[in-house]
GROMACS .gro file of C-alpha atoms in nm:
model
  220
    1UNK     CA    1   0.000   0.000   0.000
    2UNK     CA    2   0.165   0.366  -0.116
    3UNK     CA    3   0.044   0.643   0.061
    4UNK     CA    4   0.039   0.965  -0.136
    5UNK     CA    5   0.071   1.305   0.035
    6UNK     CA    6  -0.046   1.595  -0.171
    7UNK     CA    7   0.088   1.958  -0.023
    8UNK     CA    8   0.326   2.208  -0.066
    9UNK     CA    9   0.570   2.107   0.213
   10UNK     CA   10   0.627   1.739   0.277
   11UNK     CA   11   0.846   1.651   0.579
   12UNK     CA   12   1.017   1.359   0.603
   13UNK     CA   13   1.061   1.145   0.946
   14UNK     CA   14   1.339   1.223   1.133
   15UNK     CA   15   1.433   1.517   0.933
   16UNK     CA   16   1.548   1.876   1.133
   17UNK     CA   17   1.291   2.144   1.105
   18UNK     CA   18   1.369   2.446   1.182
   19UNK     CA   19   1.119   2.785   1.260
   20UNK     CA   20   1.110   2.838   0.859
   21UNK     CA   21   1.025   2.526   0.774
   22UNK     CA   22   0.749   2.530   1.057
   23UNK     CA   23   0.554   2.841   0.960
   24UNK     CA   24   0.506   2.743   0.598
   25UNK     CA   25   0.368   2.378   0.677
   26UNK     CA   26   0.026   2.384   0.506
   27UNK     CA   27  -0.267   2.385   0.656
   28UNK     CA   28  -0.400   2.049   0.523
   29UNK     CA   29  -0.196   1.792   0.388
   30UNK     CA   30  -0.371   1.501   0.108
   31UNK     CA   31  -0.339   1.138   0.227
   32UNK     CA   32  -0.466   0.910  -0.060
   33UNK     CA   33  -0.407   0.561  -0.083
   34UNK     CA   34  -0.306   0.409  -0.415
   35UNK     CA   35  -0.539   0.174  -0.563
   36UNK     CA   36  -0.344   0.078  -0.839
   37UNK     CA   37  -0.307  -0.272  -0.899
   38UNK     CA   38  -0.703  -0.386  -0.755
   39UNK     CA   39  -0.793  -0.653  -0.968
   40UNK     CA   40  -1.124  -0.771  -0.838
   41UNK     CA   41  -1.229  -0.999  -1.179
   42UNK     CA   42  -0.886  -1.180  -1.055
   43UNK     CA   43  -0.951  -1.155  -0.707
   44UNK     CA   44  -1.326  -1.328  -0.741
   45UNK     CA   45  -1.144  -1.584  -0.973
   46UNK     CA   46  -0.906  -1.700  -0.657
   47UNK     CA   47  -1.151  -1.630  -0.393
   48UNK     CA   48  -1.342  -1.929  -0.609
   49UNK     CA   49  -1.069  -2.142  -0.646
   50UNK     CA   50  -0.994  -2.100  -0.248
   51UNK     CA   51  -1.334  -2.218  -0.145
   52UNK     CA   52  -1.332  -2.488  -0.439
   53UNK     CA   53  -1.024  -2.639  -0.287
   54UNK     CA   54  -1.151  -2.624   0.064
   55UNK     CA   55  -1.442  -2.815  -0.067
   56UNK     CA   56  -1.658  -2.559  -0.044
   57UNK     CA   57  -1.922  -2.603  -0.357
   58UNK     CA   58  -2.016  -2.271  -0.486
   59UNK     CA   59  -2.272  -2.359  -0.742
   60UNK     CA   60  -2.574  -2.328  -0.512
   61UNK     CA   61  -2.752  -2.012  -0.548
   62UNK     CA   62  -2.668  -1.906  -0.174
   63UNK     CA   63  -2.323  -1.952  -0.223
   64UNK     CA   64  -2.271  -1.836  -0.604
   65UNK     CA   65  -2.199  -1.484  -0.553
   66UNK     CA   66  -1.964  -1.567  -0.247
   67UNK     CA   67  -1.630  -1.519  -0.478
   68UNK     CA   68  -1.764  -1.181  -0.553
   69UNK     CA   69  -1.865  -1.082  -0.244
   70UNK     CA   70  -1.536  -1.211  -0.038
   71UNK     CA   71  -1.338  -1.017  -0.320
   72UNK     CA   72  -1.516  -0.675  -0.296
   73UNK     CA   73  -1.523  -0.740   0.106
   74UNK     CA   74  -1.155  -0.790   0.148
   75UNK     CA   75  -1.080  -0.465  -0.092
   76UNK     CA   76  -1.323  -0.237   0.101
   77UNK     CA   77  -1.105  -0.407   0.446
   78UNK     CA   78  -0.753  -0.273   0.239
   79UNK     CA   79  -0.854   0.075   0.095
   80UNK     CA   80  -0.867   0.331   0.383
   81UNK     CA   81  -1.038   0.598   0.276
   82UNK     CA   82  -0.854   0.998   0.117
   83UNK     CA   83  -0.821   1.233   0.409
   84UNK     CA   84  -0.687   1.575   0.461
   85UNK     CA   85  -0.446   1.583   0.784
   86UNK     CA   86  -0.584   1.931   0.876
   87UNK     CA   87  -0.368   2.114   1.124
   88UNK     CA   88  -0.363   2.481   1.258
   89UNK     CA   89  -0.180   2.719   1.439
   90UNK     CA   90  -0.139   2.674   1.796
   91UNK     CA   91  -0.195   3.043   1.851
   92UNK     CA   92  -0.275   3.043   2.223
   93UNK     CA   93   0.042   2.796   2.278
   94UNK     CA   94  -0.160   2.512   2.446
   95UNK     CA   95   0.063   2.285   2.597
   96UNK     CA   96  -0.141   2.071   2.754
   97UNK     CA   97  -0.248   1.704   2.665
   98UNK     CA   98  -0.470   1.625   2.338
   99UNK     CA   99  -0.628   1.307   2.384
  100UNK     CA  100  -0.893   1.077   2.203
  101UNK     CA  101  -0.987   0.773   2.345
  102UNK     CA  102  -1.205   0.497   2.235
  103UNK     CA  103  -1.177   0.543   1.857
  104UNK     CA  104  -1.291   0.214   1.703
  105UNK     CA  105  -1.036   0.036   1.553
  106UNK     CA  106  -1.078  -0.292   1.307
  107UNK     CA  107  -0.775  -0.396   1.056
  108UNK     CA  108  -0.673  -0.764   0.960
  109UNK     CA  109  -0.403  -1.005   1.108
  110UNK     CA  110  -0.132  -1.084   0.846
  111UNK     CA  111  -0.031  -1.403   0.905
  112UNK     CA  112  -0.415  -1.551   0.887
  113UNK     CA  113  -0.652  -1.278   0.685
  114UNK     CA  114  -0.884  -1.274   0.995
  115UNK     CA  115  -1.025  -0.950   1.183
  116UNK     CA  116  -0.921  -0.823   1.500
  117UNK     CA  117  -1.123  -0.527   1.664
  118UNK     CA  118  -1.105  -0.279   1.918
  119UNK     CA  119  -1.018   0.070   2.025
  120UNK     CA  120  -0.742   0.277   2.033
  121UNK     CA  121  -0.663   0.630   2.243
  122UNK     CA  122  -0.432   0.868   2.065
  123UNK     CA  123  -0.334   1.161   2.220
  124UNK     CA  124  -0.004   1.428   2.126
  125UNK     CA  125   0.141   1.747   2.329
  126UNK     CA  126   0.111   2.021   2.077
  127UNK     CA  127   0.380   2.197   1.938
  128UNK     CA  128   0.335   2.485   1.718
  129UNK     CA  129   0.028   2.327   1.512
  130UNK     CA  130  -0.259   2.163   1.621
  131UNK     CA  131  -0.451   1.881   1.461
  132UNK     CA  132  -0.804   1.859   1.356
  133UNK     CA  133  -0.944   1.641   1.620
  134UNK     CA  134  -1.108   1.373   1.373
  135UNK     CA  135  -0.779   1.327   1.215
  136UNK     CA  136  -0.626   1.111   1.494
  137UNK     CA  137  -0.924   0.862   1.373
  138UNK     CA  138  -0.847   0.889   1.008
  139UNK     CA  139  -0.471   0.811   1.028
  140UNK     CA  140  -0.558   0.549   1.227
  141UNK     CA  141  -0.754   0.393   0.996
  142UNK     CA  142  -0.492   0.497   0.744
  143UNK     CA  143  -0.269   0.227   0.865
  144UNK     CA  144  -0.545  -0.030   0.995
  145UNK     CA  145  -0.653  -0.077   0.622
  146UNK     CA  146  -0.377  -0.402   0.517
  147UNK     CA  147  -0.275  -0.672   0.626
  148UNK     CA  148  -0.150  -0.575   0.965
  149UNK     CA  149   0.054  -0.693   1.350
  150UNK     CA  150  -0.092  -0.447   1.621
  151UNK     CA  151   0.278  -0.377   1.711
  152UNK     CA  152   0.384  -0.236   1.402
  153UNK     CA  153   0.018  -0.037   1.398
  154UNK     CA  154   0.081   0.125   1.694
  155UNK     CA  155   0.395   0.235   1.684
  156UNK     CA  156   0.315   0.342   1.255
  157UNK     CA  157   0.036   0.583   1.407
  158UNK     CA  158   0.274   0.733   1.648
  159UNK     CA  159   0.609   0.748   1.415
  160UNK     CA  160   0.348   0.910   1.152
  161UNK     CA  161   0.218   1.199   1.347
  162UNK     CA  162   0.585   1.289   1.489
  163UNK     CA  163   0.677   1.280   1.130
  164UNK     CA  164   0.394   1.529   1.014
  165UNK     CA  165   0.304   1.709   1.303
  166UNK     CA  166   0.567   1.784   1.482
  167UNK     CA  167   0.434   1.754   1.882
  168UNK     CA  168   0.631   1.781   2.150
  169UNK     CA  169   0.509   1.405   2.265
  170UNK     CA  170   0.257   1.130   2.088
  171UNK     CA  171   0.133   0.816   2.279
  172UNK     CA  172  -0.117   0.605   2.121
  173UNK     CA  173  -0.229   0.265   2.324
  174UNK     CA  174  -0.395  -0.017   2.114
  175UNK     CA  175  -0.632  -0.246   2.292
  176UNK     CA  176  -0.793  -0.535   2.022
  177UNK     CA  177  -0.927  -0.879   2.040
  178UNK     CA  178  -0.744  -1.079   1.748
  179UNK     CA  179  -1.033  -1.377   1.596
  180UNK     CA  180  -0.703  -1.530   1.516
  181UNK     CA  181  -0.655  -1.605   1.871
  182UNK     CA  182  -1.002  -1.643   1.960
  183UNK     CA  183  -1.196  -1.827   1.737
  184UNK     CA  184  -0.942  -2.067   1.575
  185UNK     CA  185  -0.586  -2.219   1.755
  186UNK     CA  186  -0.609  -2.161   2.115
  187UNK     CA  187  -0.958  -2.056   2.133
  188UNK     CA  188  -0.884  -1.841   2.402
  189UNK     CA  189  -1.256  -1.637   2.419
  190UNK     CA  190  -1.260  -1.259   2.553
  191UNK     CA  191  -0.908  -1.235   2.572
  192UNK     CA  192  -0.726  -0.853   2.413
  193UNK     CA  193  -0.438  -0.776   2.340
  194UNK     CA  194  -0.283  -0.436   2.441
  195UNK     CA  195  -0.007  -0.243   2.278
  196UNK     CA  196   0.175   0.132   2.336
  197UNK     CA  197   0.373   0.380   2.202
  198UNK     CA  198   0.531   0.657   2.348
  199UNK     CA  199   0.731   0.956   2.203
  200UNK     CA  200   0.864   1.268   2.294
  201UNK     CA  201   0.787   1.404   2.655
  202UNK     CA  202   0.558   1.156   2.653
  203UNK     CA  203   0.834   0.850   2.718
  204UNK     CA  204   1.079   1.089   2.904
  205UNK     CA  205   0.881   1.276   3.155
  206UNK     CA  206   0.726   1.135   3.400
  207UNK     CA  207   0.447   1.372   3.479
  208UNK     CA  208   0.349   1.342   3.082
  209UNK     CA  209   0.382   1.002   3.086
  210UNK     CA  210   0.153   0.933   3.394
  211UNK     CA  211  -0.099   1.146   3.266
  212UNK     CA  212  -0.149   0.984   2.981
  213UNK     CA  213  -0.200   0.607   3.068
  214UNK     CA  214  -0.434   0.765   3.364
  215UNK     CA  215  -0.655   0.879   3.122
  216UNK     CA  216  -0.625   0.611   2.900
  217UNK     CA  217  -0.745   0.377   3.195
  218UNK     CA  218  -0.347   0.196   3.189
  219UNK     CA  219  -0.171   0.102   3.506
  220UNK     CA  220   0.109   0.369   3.483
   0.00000   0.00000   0.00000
């Protein structure tokens, strides 16, 4: 999956910034994903021969569409949707915490194709910008949308919004039930799966840092 950014200024992780290169970030920066290479004609044609091979007849009328439908499912599960990663000035220099919590969360396990779901709290120290709040949800479903481990999609989300929006501190805590887990293998029912990262003054100060996982609901 290639994510496209659309703006006038793109800033690469890790690189410096300096006060220039902060006043003439835009305002809202494009995130597209690249659909290029969908091919759902080929992907109903394997999706057929999957359940063929697993024995699965698909000649009945309740299961003839099925191809179709498990292609056009698992595309809609991989294409997050074009957002713009609004930001604005942080005029009044808040310097406080900026946290979401709860924001549902579904993406799909890479090693088996199967769902997990949860929630995930996001939350940044602002710097000089400040984001539009529903955009913690929309790069968070940026990165959800593939084949995914919840380790690397937690710490993605974080490394992402450092990148691009340059806070003094991101943390972003990942709690998910895997179907992987719980409905196949182990069978291990109810059980989640939590996850955390933590950047800036976030990780290295210990007020910040408590915060945080307080309101999150973490032991801290």
């Amino acid at each position: 999956m290639t994510q496209h950014l659309q703006s006038a200024l793109h800033i690469a992780p890790g690189a410096a910034v300096n006060q220039a290169s902060i006043a003439a970030v835009p305002a809202a920066l494009r995130v597209v994903h690249d659909a290029q290479g969908v091919d759902l004609t080929a992907a109903e044609l394997a999706a057929g021969q999957f359940l063929q091979a697993l024995g699965i007849d698909t000649g009945s009328e309740s299961l003839r569409g099925t191809p179709g439908r498990m292609a056009r499912a698992y595309a809609e599960l991989f294409s997050p949707r074009p957002f713009d990663l609004t930001t604005f000035p942080n005029d009044e220099g808040y310097d406080e915490l900026v946290l979401a919590r709860s924001i549902p969360l579904r993406s799909v396990c890479e090693h088996h194709l199967l769902p997990f779901v949860g929630t995930a709290h996001i939350g940044y120290l602002p710097g000089h910008r400040i984001l539009g709040l529903s955009k913690l949800a929309r790069v968070l479903e940026y990165f959800a949308c593939r084949p995914q481990v919840q380790e690397r999609l937690t710490k993605q989300v974080a490394d992402w919004l450092q990148a691009h929006l340059e806070p003094k501190g991101v943390g972003v805590v990942i709690q998910a039930e895997h179907t992987c887990m719980t409905l196949r293998g182990v069978q291990a029912t109810g059980t989640t799966t939590m996850t955390s990262t933590l950047l800036g003054l976030l990780r290295s100060d210990a007020r910040s840092r408590s915060e945080f996982l307080a309101l999150t609901g973490l032991p801290h």
